[in-house]
Short mmCIF file of C-alpha atoms in Angstrom, two decimals:
data_model
loop_
_atom_site.label_atom_id
_atom_site.label_comp_id
_atom_site.label_asym_id
_atom_site.label_seq_id
_atom_site.Cartn_x
_atom_site.Cartn_y
_atom_site.Cartn_z
CA MET A 252 114.60 -17.09 -18.54
CA HIS A 253 115.18 -20.92 -18.82
CA ASP A 254 117.95 -20.81 -15.80
CA SER A 255 115.18 -19.07 -13.63
CA LEU A 256 112.47 -21.72 -14.64
CA THR A 257 114.73 -24.68 -13.70
CA ALA A 258 115.67 -22.62 -10.54
CA HIS A 259 112.10 -22.69 -9.53
CA LEU A 260 111.14 -26.10 -10.54
CA LYS A 261 110.81 -27.74 -7.11
CA SER A 262 110.97 -24.33 -5.01
CA ASN A 263 108.16 -22.54 -6.17
CA PRO A 264 105.90 -24.49 -8.99
CA LEU A 265 103.55 -21.96 -9.75
CA LYS A 266 106.25 -19.30 -10.42
CA ALA A 267 108.09 -21.89 -12.66
CA ILE A 268 104.97 -22.20 -14.83
CA GLN A 269 104.57 -18.52 -15.02
CA ILE A 270 108.08 -18.28 -16.42
CA GLY A 271 107.76 -21.13 -18.71
CA LEU A 272 104.48 -19.73 -20.34
CA GLU A 273 106.30 -16.71 -20.59
CA ILE A 274 109.36 -18.23 -22.54
CA LEU A 275 106.50 -20.05 -24.94
CA ASP A 276 105.13 -17.15 -25.48
CA LEU A 277 108.26 -15.69 -27.36
CA THR A 278 108.66 -15.90 -30.81
CA PRO A 279 110.80 -18.66 -32.87
CA ASP A 280 113.05 -15.51 -33.55
CA GLU A 281 113.95 -14.48 -29.63
CA ILE A 282 114.51 -18.22 -28.30
CA PRO A 283 116.14 -21.31 -30.18
CA ASP A 284 114.14 -24.37 -30.64
CA THR A 285 115.88 -26.35 -28.15
CA ILE A 286 114.82 -23.88 -25.30
CA ARG A 287 111.55 -24.08 -26.52
CA ALA A 288 111.47 -27.63 -26.36
CA PHE A 289 113.01 -28.36 -23.13
CA THR A 290 110.60 -25.51 -21.49
CA THR A 291 107.66 -27.67 -23.58
CA LEU A 292 108.96 -30.53 -21.44
CA HIS A 293 109.53 -28.92 -18.04
CA MET A 294 105.94 -27.34 -18.20
CA GLY A 295 104.80 -31.31 -18.47
CA TYR A 296 106.73 -32.25 -15.38
CA LEU A 297 105.47 -29.27 -13.47
CA LEU A 298 101.69 -29.84 -14.48
CA ASP A 299 102.30 -33.63 -13.64
CA LYS A 300 103.39 -32.95 -10.30
CA GLN A 301 100.47 -30.42 -9.65
CA GLY A 302 97.87 -32.82 -10.27
CA PHE A 303 97.05 -31.90 -14.06
CA PRO A 304 97.75 -35.15 -15.93
CA MET A 305 95.78 -34.66 -18.92
CA GLN A 306 97.49 -30.98 -19.21
CA ALA A 307 100.67 -32.52 -18.64
CA LEU A 308 100.09 -34.92 -21.30
CA ALA A 309 99.38 -32.36 -24.10
CA PHE A 310 102.84 -30.61 -23.26
CA TYR A 311 104.71 -33.84 -22.90
CA LEU A 312 103.66 -34.91 -26.60
CA ASP A 313 104.20 -31.39 -27.72
CA ALA A 314 107.71 -31.48 -26.07
CA ALA A 315 108.61 -34.54 -28.24
CA ARG A 316 107.17 -33.22 -31.27
CA LEU A 317 109.59 -30.60 -30.86
CA LEU A 318 112.68 -32.68 -30.01
CA GLU A 319 111.86 -34.76 -32.90
CA GLU A 320 112.08 -31.62 -34.99
CA SER A 321 115.68 -30.45 -33.48
CA GLY A 322 117.21 -33.74 -34.80
CA MET A 323 117.02 -35.45 -31.13
CA GLY A 324 114.33 -37.90 -31.37
CA PRO A 325 116.77 -40.79 -30.72
CA LYS A 326 117.11 -39.32 -27.09
CA THR A 327 113.42 -39.30 -26.06
CA GLY A 328 113.27 -42.72 -24.82
CA TYR A 329 112.55 -41.77 -21.18
CA LEU A 330 110.31 -38.97 -22.79
CA ASN A 331 108.20 -41.64 -23.84
CA ILE A 332 108.53 -43.57 -20.86
CA ASP A 333 106.68 -40.80 -18.87
CA ILE A 334 104.03 -40.18 -21.41
CA GLY A 335 103.02 -44.09 -21.08
CA ASN A 336 102.99 -43.81 -17.63
CA LEU A 337 100.36 -40.78 -17.76
CA TYR A 338 98.34 -42.97 -19.96
CA TYR A 339 98.95 -45.94 -17.78
CA HIS A 340 97.63 -44.01 -14.38
CA GLN A 341 94.65 -42.77 -16.33
CA ASN A 342 94.18 -46.80 -17.58
CA GLN A 343 94.43 -46.20 -20.86
CA PHE A 344 96.52 -49.18 -21.83
CA GLU A 345 96.73 -49.16 -25.53
CA PRO A 346 98.26 -45.82 -26.01
CA ALA A 347 100.62 -46.49 -22.77
CA ALA A 348 101.79 -49.87 -24.47
CA GLU A 349 102.59 -47.95 -27.63
CA LYS A 350 104.69 -45.33 -26.07
CA TYR A 351 106.57 -48.00 -23.97
CA GLN A 352 107.22 -49.84 -27.12
CA VAL A 353 108.53 -46.59 -28.84
CA ALA A 354 110.62 -46.12 -25.66
CA LYS A 355 112.42 -49.87 -26.04
CA ASN A 356 113.08 -49.65 -29.58
CA LEU A 357 114.99 -46.33 -29.40
CA PHE A 358 116.98 -47.71 -26.11
CA HIS A 359 117.64 -50.82 -28.14
CA LYS A 360 119.11 -48.28 -30.82
CA GLU A 361 121.22 -46.48 -27.92
CA ASN A 362 122.28 -49.89 -26.68
CA ASN A 363 120.47 -48.69 -23.31
CA TRP A 364 119.78 -51.67 -21.41
CA ALA A 365 118.70 -49.91 -18.55
CA GLY A 366 116.19 -48.09 -20.56
CA VAL A 367 115.18 -51.52 -22.11
CA TYR A 368 114.67 -52.90 -19.02
CA THR A 369 112.51 -50.35 -17.57
CA SER A 370 110.56 -50.49 -21.05
CA ILE A 371 109.86 -54.35 -20.57
CA ASN A 372 108.88 -53.97 -17.02
CA ASN A 373 106.14 -51.36 -17.95
CA LEU A 374 104.56 -53.38 -20.44
CA ALA A 375 104.64 -56.29 -17.99
CA LEU A 376 102.81 -54.19 -15.55
CA ILE A 377 99.97 -53.42 -18.43
CA GLU A 378 99.81 -57.05 -18.99
CA LYS A 379 99.53 -57.84 -15.43
CA ALA A 380 96.58 -54.94 -14.96
CA LEU A 381 94.78 -56.44 -18.03
CA GLY A 382 94.85 -60.15 -16.05
CA ASN A 383 97.04 -61.59 -18.69
CA TYR A 384 99.54 -63.17 -16.06
CA HIS A 385 101.36 -65.42 -18.04
CA GLU A 386 101.86 -62.92 -20.61
CA ALA A 387 103.02 -60.39 -17.74
CA HIS A 388 105.28 -63.50 -16.06
CA GLN A 389 107.39 -63.77 -19.34
CA LEU A 390 107.97 -60.32 -19.89
CA PHE A 391 109.45 -59.94 -16.19
CA LEU A 392 111.51 -63.00 -16.96
CA ASP A 393 113.04 -61.40 -19.81
CA ALA A 394 113.55 -57.91 -17.75
CA LEU A 395 115.09 -60.15 -15.53
CA HIS A 396 117.34 -61.81 -18.05
CA ILE A 397 118.67 -58.20 -18.97
CA ALA A 398 119.57 -57.42 -15.07
CA HIS A 399 121.67 -60.40 -14.96
CA GLU A 400 123.23 -60.67 -18.22
CA LYS A 401 123.46 -57.06 -19.59
CA LEU A 402 123.59 -54.78 -16.38
CA ASP A 403 125.56 -55.03 -13.08
CA ILE A 404 123.27 -52.99 -11.03
CA PRO A 405 121.63 -55.02 -7.94
CA TYR A 406 119.09 -52.30 -7.31
CA LEU A 407 117.51 -53.29 -10.76
CA LEU A 408 117.85 -57.23 -10.08
CA ALA A 409 116.06 -56.51 -6.84
CA HIS A 410 113.31 -55.00 -8.25
CA SER A 411 112.88 -57.81 -10.90
CA TYR A 412 112.22 -59.95 -8.16
CA LYS A 413 110.11 -57.60 -6.26
CA TYR A 414 107.75 -57.75 -9.37
CA ILE A 415 107.33 -61.32 -10.01
CA GLY A 416 106.67 -61.40 -6.08
CA ASP A 417 103.92 -58.87 -6.56
CA LEU A 418 102.86 -61.02 -9.70
CA TYR A 419 102.69 -64.11 -7.62
CA ARG A 420 100.86 -62.61 -5.07
CA ALA A 421 98.03 -61.05 -7.32
CA MET A 422 97.65 -64.51 -8.65
CA GLY A 423 97.01 -65.85 -4.73
CA GLN A 424 100.35 -68.17 -4.81
CA ARG A 425 101.59 -66.78 -1.32
CA ASP A 426 104.32 -69.07 -1.12
CA SER A 427 105.82 -68.42 -4.35
CA ALA A 428 105.72 -64.51 -3.71
CA LEU A 429 107.29 -65.12 -0.41
CA VAL A 430 110.29 -67.10 -2.13
CA TYR A 431 110.75 -63.84 -4.70
CA TYR A 432 110.26 -61.46 -1.75
CA ASN A 433 113.02 -63.13 0.04
CA LYS A 434 115.26 -63.29 -3.22
CA THR A 435 114.85 -59.44 -3.20
CA LEU A 436 116.40 -59.28 0.62
CA ASN A 437 119.22 -61.52 -0.18
CA VAL A 438 120.25 -58.80 -2.65
CA THR A 439 122.58 -56.24 -1.56
CA VAL A 440 121.01 -52.94 -2.17
CA THR A 441 123.19 -49.62 -1.27
CA ASP A 442 120.67 -47.41 -2.78
CA PRO A 443 118.08 -46.38 -0.28
CA GLU A 444 116.63 -43.85 -2.27
CA ASP A 445 112.99 -45.48 -2.33
CA ASN A 446 113.14 -47.45 0.46
CA LEU A 447 112.91 -51.18 -1.81
CA ILE A 448 114.17 -53.26 1.08
CA GLY A 449 111.57 -51.91 3.73
CA LEU A 450 108.84 -51.84 1.45
CA ILE A 451 109.52 -55.67 0.33
CA ARG A 452 109.63 -56.13 4.56
CA GLU A 453 106.13 -55.12 4.80
CA LYS A 454 104.90 -56.54 1.53
CA ALA A 455 106.34 -60.29 3.10
CA ALA A 456 104.54 -59.36 6.45
CA SER A 457 101.18 -58.87 4.69
CA VAL A 458 101.79 -62.26 3.05
CA LEU A 459 102.41 -63.81 6.49
CA LEU A 460 99.57 -62.68 8.01
CA GLU A 461 97.26 -63.82 5.25
CA GLN A 462 98.83 -67.56 6.24
CA GLY A 463 98.32 -66.81 10.00
CA ASP A 464 102.29 -66.61 10.90
CA THR A 465 101.70 -63.34 13.12
CA LEU A 466 104.89 -63.76 15.20
CA THR A 467 106.84 -63.47 12.02
CA ALA A 468 105.14 -60.82 10.28
CA ILE A 469 105.90 -58.79 13.38
CA GLN A 470 109.80 -59.36 12.89
CA TYR A 471 109.10 -58.28 9.41
CA LEU A 472 107.36 -55.28 10.43
CA LYS A 473 109.88 -54.34 13.22
CA GLN A 474 112.77 -54.78 10.51
CA ALA A 475 110.70 -52.67 7.99
CA GLU A 476 110.37 -49.80 10.86
CA ALA A 477 114.11 -50.11 11.41
CA ASP A 478 114.70 -49.47 7.46
CA PHE A 479 112.60 -46.81 7.04
CA ILE A 480 113.54 -44.89 10.10
CA GLN A 481 117.30 -44.85 8.95
CA ASN A 482 116.28 -43.95 5.42
CA THR A 483 113.87 -41.00 7.12
CA ASN A 484 111.07 -41.89 4.94
CA LEU A 485 108.10 -40.75 6.84
CA PHE A 486 105.10 -41.81 4.38
CA TYR A 487 105.87 -45.17 4.72
CA LEU A 488 106.48 -45.14 8.38
CA SER A 489 102.80 -43.77 8.56
CA ASP A 490 101.36 -46.79 7.02
CA LEU A 491 103.68 -49.14 8.67
CA TYR A 492 102.70 -47.48 12.38
CA LEU A 493 98.76 -48.03 11.58
CA THR A 494 99.25 -51.63 10.45
CA MET A 495 101.54 -52.38 13.26
CA SER A 496 99.02 -50.84 15.98
CA ASP A 497 96.12 -52.50 13.95
CA LEU A 498 97.62 -55.71 14.35
CA TYR A 499 98.44 -55.22 18.24
CA PHE A 500 94.91 -54.49 18.82
CA ASP A 501 93.68 -57.52 17.21
CA MET A 502 95.96 -59.33 19.54
CA HIS A 503 94.60 -57.55 22.69
CA ASP A 504 98.10 -56.09 23.40
CA ASP A 505 96.71 -52.27 23.95
CA ASN A 506 100.01 -51.39 25.34
CA SER A 507 102.18 -51.96 22.26
CA ALA A 508 99.65 -50.48 20.15
CA LEU A 509 99.45 -47.19 22.19
CA LEU A 510 103.09 -46.99 22.21
CA VAL A 511 103.27 -47.17 18.43
CA LEU A 512 100.33 -44.87 18.05
CA ASP A 513 102.04 -42.39 20.58
CA GLN A 514 105.68 -42.85 18.66
CA ALA A 515 103.94 -42.05 15.40
CA ARG A 516 101.85 -39.01 16.86
CA GLU A 517 105.19 -37.41 18.40
CA LEU A 518 106.99 -37.76 15.02
CA PHE A 519 104.23 -36.43 12.43
CA GLU A 520 103.62 -33.65 14.95
CA LYS A 521 107.50 -32.80 14.89
CA GLU A 522 107.25 -32.83 10.98
CA GLY A 523 103.78 -31.17 10.72
CA MET A 524 102.31 -33.98 8.76
CA ILE A 525 98.67 -33.17 9.42
CA HIS A 526 96.99 -35.77 7.52
CA HIS A 527 99.00 -38.49 9.05
CA GLN A 528 98.50 -36.96 12.87
CA ILE A 529 94.33 -37.20 11.69
CA GLN A 530 94.73 -40.71 11.08
CA ILE A 531 96.87 -41.61 14.32
CA GLU A 532 94.41 -39.22 16.27
CA LYS A 533 91.16 -40.98 15.00
CA ARG A 534 92.60 -44.51 15.97
CA LEU A 535 93.23 -43.38 19.46
CA ILE A 536 89.59 -41.90 20.03
CA GLU A 537 88.27 -45.11 18.71
CA HIS A 538 90.34 -47.11 21.18
CA TYR A 539 89.51 -44.80 23.95
CA LYS A 540 85.66 -45.12 23.18
CA LEU A 541 85.89 -48.81 23.58
CA THR A 542 87.70 -48.30 26.80
CA GLY A 543 85.31 -45.63 28.54
CA GLU A 544 88.42 -43.22 29.34
CA LYS A 545 86.45 -40.46 28.88
CA GLU A 546 89.45 -37.70 29.90
CA LEU A 547 91.56 -38.97 27.49
CA LEU A 548 88.64 -38.94 24.69
CA ILE A 549 87.94 -35.50 25.23
CA ARG A 550 91.69 -34.48 24.98
CA HIS A 551 92.28 -36.32 22.06
CA GLN A 552 88.66 -35.09 20.26
CA HIS A 553 89.91 -31.66 20.95
CA PHE A 554 93.43 -32.32 19.21
CA LEU A 555 91.42 -33.95 16.28
CA ASN A 556 89.38 -30.70 15.93
CA GLN A 557 92.34 -28.70 15.87
CA LEU A 558 94.02 -30.89 13.26
CA MET A 559 91.07 -31.06 10.73
CA GLU A 560 90.69 -27.25 10.93
CA LYS A 561 94.42 -26.82 9.84
CA ARG A 562 93.72 -29.38 7.32
CA TYR A 563 90.94 -27.46 5.74
CA GLU A 564 93.03 -24.42 5.79
CA SER A 565 95.99 -26.28 3.59
CA GLU A 566 93.15 -27.86 1.46
CA VAL A 567 91.56 -24.24 0.60
CA SER A 568 95.17 -22.90 0.16
CA ALA A 569 95.98 -25.87 -2.42
CA GLN A 570 92.64 -25.48 -4.26
CA ILE A 571 93.29 -21.63 -4.71
CA GLN A 572 96.59 -22.65 -6.05
CA ARG A 573 95.04 -25.02 -8.29
CA VAL A 574 92.65 -22.40 -9.62
CA ASP A 575 95.44 -20.03 -10.32
CA ILE A 576 97.24 -22.46 -12.35
CA GLN A 577 93.91 -23.35 -14.03
CA ASN A 578 93.79 -19.50 -14.87
CA LEU A 579 97.26 -19.24 -16.30
CA LEU A 580 96.51 -22.12 -18.66
CA GLN A 581 93.53 -20.68 -19.80
CA GLU A 582 95.11 -17.47 -20.70
CA TYR A 583 98.06 -19.12 -22.51
CA GLN A 584 95.71 -21.36 -24.68
CA HIS A 585 93.64 -17.75 -25.55
CA LYS A 586 97.20 -16.39 -26.60
CA LEU A 587 97.85 -19.35 -28.88
CA TYR A 588 94.11 -19.28 -30.13
CA ILE A 589 94.50 -15.64 -30.73
CA LYS A 590 98.14 -15.71 -32.91
CA LYS A 591 96.52 -18.55 -34.65
CA LEU A 592 93.76 -16.25 -35.79
CA GLU A 593 96.20 -13.51 -36.50
CA LEU A 594 98.49 -15.99 -38.56
CA GLU A 595 95.25 -16.94 -40.59
CA LYS A 596 94.83 -13.29 -41.22
CA ALA A 597 98.27 -12.49 -42.34
CA HIS A 598 98.25 -15.53 -44.65
CA ILE A 599 94.84 -14.26 -46.20
CA TRP A 600 96.61 -10.66 -46.40
CA ARG A 601 99.58 -12.27 -48.39
CA ASN A 602 97.68 -13.97 -50.65
CA GLY A 603 95.74 -10.77 -51.39
CA ALA A 604 98.84 -8.95 -52.08
CA PHE A 605 99.45 -11.34 -54.57
CA PHE A 606 96.37 -11.86 -56.50
CA ILE A 607 96.32 -7.79 -56.61
CA SER A 608 99.39 -7.69 -58.74
CA LEU A 609 97.81 -10.13 -61.26
CA LEU A 610 94.41 -8.80 -61.92
CA PHE A 611 92.22 -6.05 -60.80
CA LEU A 612 89.27 -8.06 -60.64
CA ALA A 613 90.63 -10.58 -58.29
CA MET A 614 91.82 -7.83 -56.00
CA LEU A 615 88.07 -6.99 -55.67
CA TRP A 616 87.37 -10.47 -55.08
CA LEU A 617 89.95 -10.84 -52.22
CA LEU A 618 89.09 -7.77 -50.77
CA ILE A 619 84.84 -8.91 -50.33
CA ALA A 620 86.72 -11.87 -48.88
CA ARG A 621 89.09 -10.28 -46.64
CA TYR A 622 86.21 -8.46 -45.39
CA HIS A 623 84.06 -11.34 -44.89
CA ASN A 624 86.79 -13.15 -43.28
CA ARG A 625 87.58 -10.25 -40.77
CA LYS A 626 84.22 -10.04 -39.91
CA LYS A 627 84.46 -13.94 -39.10
CA THR A 628 88.01 -13.60 -37.41
CA HIS A 629 86.30 -10.78 -35.12
CA GLN A 630 83.47 -13.24 -34.05
CA LYS A 631 85.75 -15.71 -33.33
CA ILE A 632 87.72 -13.20 -31.35
CA LEU A 633 84.41 -12.14 -29.46
CA ASN A 634 83.21 -15.61 -29.29
CA GLN A 635 86.68 -16.60 -27.31
CA LYS A 636 86.41 -13.69 -25.29
CA GLU A 637 82.42 -14.72 -23.99
CA LYS A 638 83.92 -18.23 -23.41
CA ILE A 639 86.57 -16.62 -21.22
CA HIS A 640 83.97 -14.51 -19.53
CA VAL A 641 81.59 -17.51 -18.98
CA GLN A 642 84.58 -19.53 -17.68
CA GLN A 643 85.80 -16.32 -15.39
CA LEU A 644 82.34 -16.43 -13.99
CA GLN A 645 82.48 -20.36 -13.59
CA LEU A 646 85.62 -19.55 -11.53
CA GLU A 647 84.13 -17.15 -9.25
CA LYS A 648 81.24 -19.28 -8.44
CA ILE A 649 83.68 -22.03 -7.72
CA LYS A 650 85.34 -19.81 -5.41
CA GLN A 651 81.71 -18.79 -3.89
CA ASP A 652 80.74 -22.25 -3.54
CA GLN A 653 84.41 -22.96 -1.66
CA ALA A 654 83.47 -20.36 0.68
CA ASN A 655 80.08 -21.53 1.51
CA ARG A 656 81.34 -25.20 1.77
CA GLU A 657 83.90 -23.76 4.52
CA LEU A 658 81.01 -21.93 6.38
CA ILE A 659 78.90 -25.11 6.27
CA CYS A 660 82.05 -26.98 7.40
CA GLN A 661 82.77 -24.33 9.99
CA ALA A 662 78.75 -24.17 11.17
CA THR A 663 78.62 -28.06 11.17
CA LEU A 664 81.76 -28.43 13.39
CA ILE A 665 80.24 -25.44 15.74
CA GLN A 666 76.91 -27.40 16.27
CA GLN A 667 78.69 -31.08 16.66
CA GLN A 668 81.00 -29.16 19.10
CA LYS A 669 78.16 -28.12 21.20
CA SER A 670 76.47 -31.35 21.02
CA PHE A 671 79.50 -32.98 22.17
CA LEU A 672 79.28 -30.89 24.87
CA GLU A 673 76.12 -30.64 25.86
CA LYS A 674 76.20 -34.82 26.16
CA LEU A 675 79.38 -34.93 28.07
CA LYS A 676 77.97 -32.28 30.47
CA SER A 677 74.91 -34.27 30.76
CA ASP A 678 76.94 -37.71 31.37
CA LEU A 679 79.41 -35.64 33.97
CA GLN A 680 76.04 -35.04 35.60
CA GLU A 681 74.82 -38.05 35.88
CA LEU A 682 78.21 -38.91 37.22
CA THR A 683 78.01 -35.89 39.90
CA GLY A 684 74.92 -37.32 41.62
CA SER A 685 76.39 -40.55 42.17
CA ASP A 686 79.55 -39.66 43.56
CA SER A 687 79.83 -37.09 46.68
CA GLY A 688 83.56 -37.34 47.16
CA ASN A 689 86.89 -35.59 45.67
CA SER A 690 85.93 -36.84 41.96
CA GLY A 691 82.53 -35.28 42.57
CA GLY A 692 84.05 -32.20 42.86
CA MET A 693 86.41 -32.39 40.05
CA LEU A 694 83.25 -33.46 37.68
CA ARG A 695 81.22 -30.46 39.05
CA ARG A 696 84.01 -28.22 38.04
CA ALA A 697 84.26 -29.73 34.58
CA VAL A 698 80.41 -29.36 34.19
CA HIS A 699 80.88 -25.70 35.25
CA ALA A 700 83.65 -25.20 32.46
CA ILE A 701 81.46 -27.02 29.84
CA ASP A 702 78.88 -24.70 30.63
CA ARG A 703 81.38 -21.58 30.22
CA SER A 704 82.49 -23.02 26.88
CA LEU A 705 78.89 -23.22 26.04
CA GLN A 706 77.56 -19.57 26.75
CA GLY A 707 80.91 -17.87 25.43
CA GLY A 708 79.68 -17.95 21.93
CA GLN A 709 83.60 -17.70 20.63
CA ALA A 710 83.05 -20.49 18.02
CA TRP A 711 80.06 -18.49 16.91
CA ARG A 712 81.85 -15.08 16.50
CA GLN A 713 84.60 -17.02 14.69
CA PHE A 714 81.91 -18.06 12.27
CA GLU A 715 80.09 -14.35 12.17
CA THR A 716 83.97 -13.09 11.21
CA ARG A 717 84.21 -15.54 8.22
CA PHE A 718 81.12 -14.94 7.48
CA THR A 719 81.07 -11.35 7.24
CA GLN A 720 84.42 -11.54 4.78
CA ILE A 721 82.46 -13.52 2.45
CA PHE A 722 79.05 -11.35 2.71
CA PRO A 723 80.15 -7.97 3.81
CA GLY A 724 77.61 -6.01 6.16
CA PHE A 725 74.90 -8.77 6.05
CA PHE A 726 74.63 -8.52 9.86
CA GLN A 727 74.60 -4.88 10.03
CA HIS A 728 72.04 -4.44 7.43
CA LEU A 729 69.76 -7.07 9.00
CA THR A 730 69.76 -5.84 12.52
CA ALA A 731 69.06 -2.53 11.06
CA ILE A 732 65.78 -3.29 9.42
CA ASN A 733 64.81 -5.22 13.00
CA PRO A 734 67.52 -4.81 15.72
CA ALA A 735 64.92 -7.26 18.03
CA LEU A 736 66.21 -10.21 15.83
CA THR A 737 67.01 -13.02 18.12
CA SER A 738 69.97 -15.23 17.73
CA GLN A 739 68.37 -17.81 16.44
CA ASP A 740 66.54 -15.85 13.71
CA ILE A 741 69.92 -14.20 12.56
CA LYS A 742 71.61 -17.85 12.27
CA ILE A 743 68.63 -19.21 10.11
CA CYS A 744 69.19 -15.64 7.94
CA ALA A 745 72.73 -16.10 7.42
CA TYR A 746 72.21 -20.17 6.40
CA HIS A 747 69.48 -18.81 4.01
CA ARG A 748 72.28 -16.45 2.58
CA MET A 749 74.54 -19.53 1.92
CA ASN A 750 71.83 -20.95 0.01
CA LEU A 751 71.03 -23.79 2.12
CA ASP A 752 67.92 -25.64 1.69
CA THR A 753 65.47 -26.16 4.62
CA LYS A 754 66.68 -29.74 5.56
CA GLU A 755 70.26 -28.57 5.77
CA ILE A 756 69.59 -25.62 7.94
CA ALA A 757 67.52 -27.60 10.24
CA SER A 758 70.41 -30.21 10.40
CA LEU A 759 72.58 -27.07 11.43
CA CYS A 760 70.25 -25.70 13.86
CA TYR A 761 69.13 -29.16 15.48
CA LEU A 762 65.39 -28.15 14.94
CA THR A 763 62.68 -29.90 12.50
CA VAL A 764 61.83 -29.04 9.31
CA ARG A 765 58.48 -27.82 10.36
CA ALA A 766 60.40 -25.50 12.93
CA VAL A 767 62.30 -23.88 10.58
CA GLN A 768 59.50 -23.30 8.09
CA THR A 769 57.68 -21.83 11.08
CA SER A 770 60.79 -19.53 11.98
CA ARG A 771 61.01 -18.45 8.47
CA TYR A 772 57.16 -17.57 8.62
CA ARG A 773 57.82 -15.51 11.70
CA LEU A 774 60.75 -13.77 10.16
CA ARG A 775 58.68 -12.43 6.93
CA LYS A 776 56.65 -10.29 9.46
CA LYS A 777 60.06 -9.35 11.40
CA LEU A 778 61.73 -8.13 8.25
CA GLU A 779 58.30 -7.02 6.70
CA ILE A 780 58.80 -8.85 3.51
CA PRO A 781 56.34 -8.22 0.80
CA GLU A 782 54.26 -10.89 -0.35
CA GLU A 783 55.21 -10.97 -3.65
CA MET A 784 58.54 -11.34 -2.63
CA SER A 785 60.08 -14.94 -1.51
CA PHE A 786 61.79 -15.29 1.79
CA GLN A 787 65.11 -16.46 -0.26
CA GLU A 788 65.06 -13.53 -2.95
CA PHE A 789 64.60 -11.13 0.01
CA ILE A 790 67.68 -12.63 1.81
CA ASN A 791 70.10 -12.48 -1.45
CA GLN A 792 69.31 -8.70 -1.73
CA ILE A 793 70.70 -7.91 1.71
#
């Protein structure tokens, strides 16, 4: 099973978590202590990567304890580094420093100078975060000394120069920062894994821009671009392209800016990087709004709407996976709790058997005590089951809220698209009246196309389809009560079923609050709602 866990670590994290919890659920007789320890370690790694830092921390701490009990404590230096990193990213600097110090001591005993180097740098980062720049500077110099004297790894030497350059920049000493950034660039680094050189060029460009040296900054940015392309790091390229396009726009070099954005757009579209595509489209839309190029503005607004829908679908899928992981963890914690209670129960039974053999009176007393403890244990189990039931109800509510948010987003998008098309139609009609030539004919055709889109109702039908999946039979029951309901009546009833308040419904329908209240009053008559029942209560029962 452990081999299956390691095989799924990166390809299928959810499956790996399921396998890991199954391994940890086995008894000590069924798996060796070392397998349990390394499985616990892998669980910490998986939960950290899936965005559950506190749960990851609990598994990491448990793994450190199990490895210590298995006689492998001296080999846990990097595990303590990982634990310290989790504390550090939660701004818990004191426990983070404690773990880094433990790791440093373990590495010293093993003569692992690369580990000592990493521990000292991490301690320096804590001092930097606390604003203790002098202490941070001294620790970075200590690490630099180790890189010079104890290690023959250019990559670590370059990292030390980078850390010191970052520290000087945080202190506002830009010239000193540039000196150390250039020292980094002078080191021959053959490992391109984290694009250190490209990142340093980008950092140096930022400092040069702060100093007003735009031309040199552009040279550094282009060199960074070449590094990122060579090492195929698309995430760094995204930030770089946005920085370069903003810089070109500020220089009023629109052609260069658009060239960079088009290049980025093509690259991210090919790789399916939706979030980065959205950033590019937003930059292009801002530009075309300023230049008044309506055709291009409409095209890119359409692209942006499609990308927003794709991103939302991706976010919903990710949220569902997070809920699945939370369910697995809660079930595992429940099993642990039940086992703990059963062990307590077994312990009480063994003690009772021992005392029964000594004295009949003690046996009677223990039987009574056992009865009360069993009752207490049973109550604890019932309480735990009730807690799990409440958590399940909360999860159902989260899913329902998620579905409502999805419907609200879709309804808002429909209304925004309708408003945008109506405004565009109005602008085009004004242009049509002032131009009777060929372009006037094209504008009239565009107006007719917008009319067809507004009258088609495709977006609302998509909303109805999704709404029916969440609230099955609602529209059928509603029209069965009164087949003469208008489309506006049906929309208002649907928004009430989503538990939206009057202001939110007015915003989605582009009505005043008073108009929504009036519509609701008329709907009470159309639906023959009893006076003693509220409109919302009636809608929720459909």
